[in-house]
């Protein structure tokens, strides 16, 4: 089952798609999110968001700055101050 992932900045919705896994640069360390992950909220640090479209794929990298990540029953939402 895919993970629903959204990346949002104050300006726009950057991404809204189903993916295999996302690795988030949390302030307490990087953490990976797969479908079925336990609910969690975390602040994020400046770093690279790694988006894996399929299990063994090379990740797509998006540079993000600050914000929050929330995992709930609907998927993963990253609210970033900036995304490039």
PDB file of C-alpha atoms in Angstrom:
ATOM      1  CA  UNK A   1       0.000   0.000   0.000  1.00  0.00           C
ATOM      2  CA  UNK A   2       1.368   3.451  -0.843  1.00  0.00           C
ATOM      3  CA  UNK A   3       1.916   6.314   1.584  1.00  0.00           C
ATOM      4  CA  UNK A   4       0.051   9.533   0.794  1.00  0.00           C
ATOM      5  CA  UNK A   5       2.565  12.404   0.991  1.00  0.00           C
ATOM      6  CA  UNK A   6       2.047  16.158   0.872  1.00  0.00           C
ATOM      7  CA  UNK A   7       4.691  18.889   0.945  1.00  0.00           C
ATOM      8  CA  UNK A   8       3.317  22.369   1.637  1.00  0.00           C
ATOM      9  CA  UNK A   9       5.005  25.781   1.920  1.00  0.00           C
ATOM     10  CA  UNK A  10       3.346  29.084   2.881  1.00  0.00           C
ATOM     11  CA  UNK A  11       3.166  29.898  -0.855  1.00  0.00           C
ATOM     12  CA  UNK A  12       1.754  26.669  -2.326  1.00  0.00           C
ATOM     13  CA  UNK A  13       1.138  22.948  -2.298  1.00  0.00           C
ATOM     14  CA  UNK A  14       4.442  21.627  -3.669  1.00  0.00           C
ATOM     15  CA  UNK A  15       3.591  17.899  -3.805  1.00  0.00           C
ATOM     16  CA  UNK A  16       0.596  15.659  -3.245  1.00  0.00           C
ATOM     17  CA  UNK A  17       1.225  12.070  -4.312  1.00  0.00           C
ATOM     18  CA  UNK A  18       1.377   8.438  -3.260  1.00  0.00           C
ATOM     19  CA  UNK A  19       4.923   7.158  -2.617  1.00  0.00           C
ATOM     20  CA  UNK A  20       6.682   4.175  -1.059  1.00  0.00           C
ATOM     21  CA  UNK A  21       8.626   6.017   1.683  1.00  0.00           C
ATOM     22  CA  UNK A  22       9.804   9.476   2.732  1.00  0.00           C
ATOM     23  CA  UNK A  23      12.833  10.225   4.929  1.00  0.00           C
ATOM     24  CA  UNK A  24      12.327  13.455   6.895  1.00  0.00           C
ATOM     25  CA  UNK A  25      15.141  15.530   8.487  1.00  0.00           C
ATOM     26  CA  UNK A  26      13.704  15.808  12.008  1.00  0.00           C
ATOM     27  CA  UNK A  27      15.327  18.010  14.641  1.00  0.00           C
ATOM     28  CA  UNK A  28      16.063  14.870  16.698  1.00  0.00           C
ATOM     29  CA  UNK A  29      17.371  12.966  13.678  1.00  0.00           C
ATOM     30  CA  UNK A  30      16.194  11.684  10.315  1.00  0.00           C
ATOM     31  CA  UNK A  31      13.183   9.372  10.315  1.00  0.00           C
ATOM     32  CA  UNK A  32      11.600   7.260   7.605  1.00  0.00           C
ATOM     33  CA  UNK A  33       7.852   7.069   7.104  1.00  0.00           C
ATOM     34  CA  UNK A  34       6.075   4.153   5.435  1.00  0.00           C
ATOM     35  CA  UNK A  35       2.348   3.448   5.091  1.00  0.00           C
ATOM     36  CA  UNK A  36       0.937   2.449   8.497  1.00  0.00           C
ATOM     37  CA  UNK A  37       3.480   4.501  10.506  1.00  0.00           C
ATOM     38  CA  UNK A  38       2.357   5.401  14.030  1.00  0.00           C
ATOM     39  CA  UNK A  39       0.962   8.929  14.378  1.00  0.00           C
ATOM     40  CA  UNK A  40       3.674  11.471  15.217  1.00  0.00           C
ATOM     41  CA  UNK A  41       4.433  15.181  14.993  1.00  0.00           C
ATOM     42  CA  UNK A  42       7.989  16.495  14.715  1.00  0.00           C
ATOM     43  CA  UNK A  43       9.757  19.754  14.044  1.00  0.00           C
ATOM     44  CA  UNK A  44      12.109  19.567  11.092  1.00  0.00           C
ATOM     45  CA  UNK A  45      15.535  21.041  10.548  1.00  0.00           C
ATOM     46  CA  UNK A  46      17.049  22.399   7.353  1.00  0.00           C
ATOM     47  CA  UNK A  47      18.014  19.400   5.257  1.00  0.00           C
ATOM     48  CA  UNK A  48      17.101  17.003   2.477  1.00  0.00           C
ATOM     49  CA  UNK A  49      13.728  15.329   2.190  1.00  0.00           C
ATOM     50  CA  UNK A  50      14.201  11.951   0.465  1.00  0.00           C
ATOM     51  CA  UNK A  51      11.217  10.682  -1.527  1.00  0.00           C
ATOM     52  CA  UNK A  52      11.226   7.030  -2.617  1.00  0.00           C
ATOM     53  CA  UNK A  53       8.673   6.291  -5.337  1.00  0.00           C
ATOM     54  CA  UNK A  54       9.242   2.506  -5.176  1.00  0.00           C
ATOM     55  CA  UNK A  55      10.902   0.114  -2.729  1.00  0.00           C
ATOM     56  CA  UNK A  56      14.384  -0.057  -4.251  1.00  0.00           C
ATOM     57  CA  UNK A  57      14.389   3.226  -6.161  1.00  0.00           C
ATOM     58  CA  UNK A  58      16.904   6.057  -5.935  1.00  0.00           C
ATOM     59  CA  UNK A  59      15.309   8.842  -3.893  1.00  0.00           C
ATOM     60  CA  UNK A  60      14.258  12.188  -5.236  1.00  0.00           C
ATOM     61  CA  UNK A  61      15.837  14.887  -3.059  1.00  0.00           C
ATOM     62  CA  UNK A  62      14.084  18.129  -2.133  1.00  0.00           C
ATOM     63  CA  UNK A  63      15.911  20.671   0.033  1.00  0.00           C
ATOM     64  CA  UNK A  64      13.650  22.017   2.793  1.00  0.00           C
ATOM     65  CA  UNK A  65      14.088  24.602   5.527  1.00  0.00           C
ATOM     66  CA  UNK A  66      12.344  24.487   8.895  1.00  0.00           C
ATOM     67  CA  UNK A  67       8.769  23.578   9.699  1.00  0.00           C
ATOM     68  CA  UNK A  68       6.809  20.583  10.948  1.00  0.00           C
ATOM     69  CA  UNK A  69       5.984  17.044   9.858  1.00  0.00           C
ATOM     70  CA  UNK A  70       2.810  15.217  10.825  1.00  0.00           C
ATOM     71  CA  UNK A  71       2.036  11.544  10.317  1.00  0.00           C
ATOM     72  CA  UNK A  72      -1.589  10.507  10.799  1.00  0.00           C
ATOM     73  CA  UNK A  73      -4.025   7.956   9.394  1.00  0.00           C
ATOM     74  CA  UNK A  74      -4.215   9.968   6.140  1.00  0.00           C
ATOM     75  CA  UNK A  75      -0.445   9.887   5.517  1.00  0.00           C
ATOM     76  CA  UNK A  76       2.498  12.289   5.892  1.00  0.00           C
ATOM     77  CA  UNK A  77       2.246  16.060   5.633  1.00  0.00           C
ATOM     78  CA  UNK A  78       5.388  18.216   5.713  1.00  0.00           C
ATOM     79  CA  UNK A  79       4.770  21.918   6.349  1.00  0.00           C
ATOM     80  CA  UNK A  80       8.075  23.535   5.358  1.00  0.00           C
ATOM     81  CA  UNK A  81       9.083  27.190   5.538  1.00  0.00           C
ATOM     82  CA  UNK A  82      10.892  26.770   2.193  1.00  0.00           C
ATOM     83  CA  UNK A  83      11.300  23.981  -0.368  1.00  0.00           C
ATOM     84  CA  UNK A  84      13.613  24.006  -3.378  1.00  0.00           C
TER      85      UNK A  84
END
